[in-house]
Amino acid sequence: MAEPSGNNKAADRGRGIVIPDDWPGYRLDLFTYPAHYSEDLDSVYIPHGVIMDRTERLARNIMDDLGDHDIVVLCVLKGGYQFCADLVERIKVLSCNSSKSLLMRVDFIRLKSYLNDQSTQDLQIIGAESLSVLSGKNVLIVEAIVDTGLTMKTLLTHVRSFRPNMIRVAGLLVKRVPNSSGCLPDYVGFEIPNRFVVGYALDYNEYFRDLNHICVISESGKQKYKV
Ligand code: IMP
């Protein structure tokens, strides 16, 4: 994980595609999405095709940096499953079609810290017993979204305790939040405003994972699926 840095070009590239605070998203009727969510969304924030194109470039950056190494990809469930699957797929394609190749093993860890659209202090790590395989390995943690960064900080401390050789983090989304822990992924897909987003495996109380685009949930959607 990189520490925050000033206004230079490298740091800007590190932020990925920066979505400004006043970005309203696209009208829902310009895209297809499951009819059961028709009342529950405000806008399409990042269309599925754009996510795919950005993921392809992240795969190339990872390949450029880590190619010819062996890595263990550590997928952070549940929200990271789609991004991880698509990222691994694109790295596989590059491994077949370039002079470099990346031997990948894939492992999973499950974290839970959110209730409704609020972060809770209670971070649960589930399925951590298998992480001894990370000892001495090059680890690529793949996470869907970094909000305050506290989840990632806790996870990094946990993963470091298994003494890997190297840790890199790929995050599809990083939120611009005032209370950021300052830890940023090494590979960032998009920097987004401080809004609650769903879709592409990101959930609100387990709903909306079955939505391809990253969308903004509506107030009625929040009420409908509140626990
Ligand atoms: P952090 O510890 O504040 O960085 O929160 C990270 C975790 O919160 C992620 O792994 C997600 O599970 C969840 N999360 C944060 N923001 C969102 C969001 O906008 N949509 C869905 N889940 C989110």
mmCIF file of N, CA and C in Angstrom, residues 55 75 80-92 142 200:
data_model
loop_
_atom_site.group_PDB
_atom_site.id
_atom_site.type_symbol
_atom_site.label_atom_id
_atom_site.label_comp_id
_atom_site.label_asym_id
_atom_site.label_seq_id
_atom_site.Cartn_x
_atom_site.Cartn_y
_atom_site.Cartn_z
ATOM 1 N N THR A 55 -10.185 -2.493 -15.944
ATOM 2 C CA THR A 55 -9.596 -3.707 -15.355
ATOM 3 C C THR A 55 -8.523 -4.270 -16.282
ATOM 4 N N CYS A 75 -8.292 -12.840 -2.750
ATOM 5 C CA CYS A 75 -9.557 -12.173 -3.086
ATOM 6 C C CYS A 75 -10.333 -11.880 -1.798
ATOM 7 N N GLY A 80 -15.349 -8.445 -3.415
ATOM 8 C CA GLY A 80 -14.259 -8.447 -4.393
ATOM 9 C C GLY A 80 -14.325 -9.572 -5.403
ATOM 10 N N TYR A 81 -15.357 -10.447 -5.311
ATOM 11 C CA TYR A 81 -15.290 -11.654 -6.150
ATOM 12 C C TYR A 81 -15.346 -11.346 -7.647
ATOM 13 N N GLN A 82 -16.162 -10.377 -8.040
ATOM 14 C CA GLN A 82 -16.316 -10.106 -9.471
ATOM 15 C C GLN A 82 -15.073 -9.425 -10.037
ATOM 16 N N PHE A 83 -14.586 -8.426 -9.314
ATOM 17 C CA PHE A 83 -13.371 -7.721 -9.758
ATOM 18 C C PHE A 83 -12.204 -8.693 -9.816
ATOM 19 N N CYS A 84 -12.088 -9.544 -8.807
ATOM 20 C CA CYS A 84 -10.971 -10.488 -8.768
ATOM 21 C C CYS A 84 -11.059 -11.454 -9.952
ATOM 22 N N ALA A 85 -12.263 -11.978 -10.194
ATOM 23 C CA ALA A 85 -12.424 -12.935 -11.299
ATOM 24 C C ALA A 85 -12.060 -12.270 -12.632
ATOM 25 N N ASP A 86 -12.518 -11.038 -12.839
ATOM 26 C CA ASP A 86 -12.250 -10.364 -14.116
ATOM 27 C C ASP A 86 -10.774 -9.972 -14.240
ATOM 28 N N LEU A 87 -10.170 -9.561 -13.119
ATOM 29 C CA LEU A 87 -8.746 -9.189 -13.153
ATOM 30 C C LEU A 87 -7.874 -10.417 -13.439
ATOM 31 N N VAL A 88 -8.173 -11.514 -12.758
ATOM 32 C CA VAL A 88 -7.399 -12.749 -12.974
ATOM 33 C C VAL A 88 -7.557 -13.214 -14.424
ATOM 34 N N GLU A 89 -8.762 -13.105 -14.944
ATOM 35 C CA GLU A 89 -9.027 -13.510 -16.329
ATOM 36 C C GLU A 89 -8.144 -12.723 -17.296
ATOM 37 N N ARG A 90 -8.059 -11.409 -17.072
ATOM 38 C CA ARG A 90 -7.275 -10.575 -17.981
ATOM 39 C C ARG A 90 -5.772 -10.807 -17.824
ATOM 40 N N ILE A 91 -5.329 -11.085 -16.598
ATOM 41 C CA ILE A 91 -3.905 -11.423 -16.417
ATOM 42 C C ILE A 91 -3.600 -12.743 -17.128
ATOM 43 N N LYS A 92 -4.550 -13.681 -17.071
ATOM 44 C CA LYS A 92 -4.374 -14.963 -17.768
ATOM 45 C C LYS A 92 -4.194 -14.747 -19.264
ATOM 46 N N VAL A 142 -6.825 -8.395 -3.542
ATOM 47 C CA VAL A 142 -7.766 -7.785 -4.492
ATOM 48 C C VAL A 142 -9.067 -7.454 -3.768
ATOM 49 N N TYR A 200 -21.877 -4.854 -9.379
ATOM 50 C CA TYR A 200 -20.585 -5.468 -9.690
ATOM 51 C C TYR A 200 -20.045 -6.130 -8.412
#
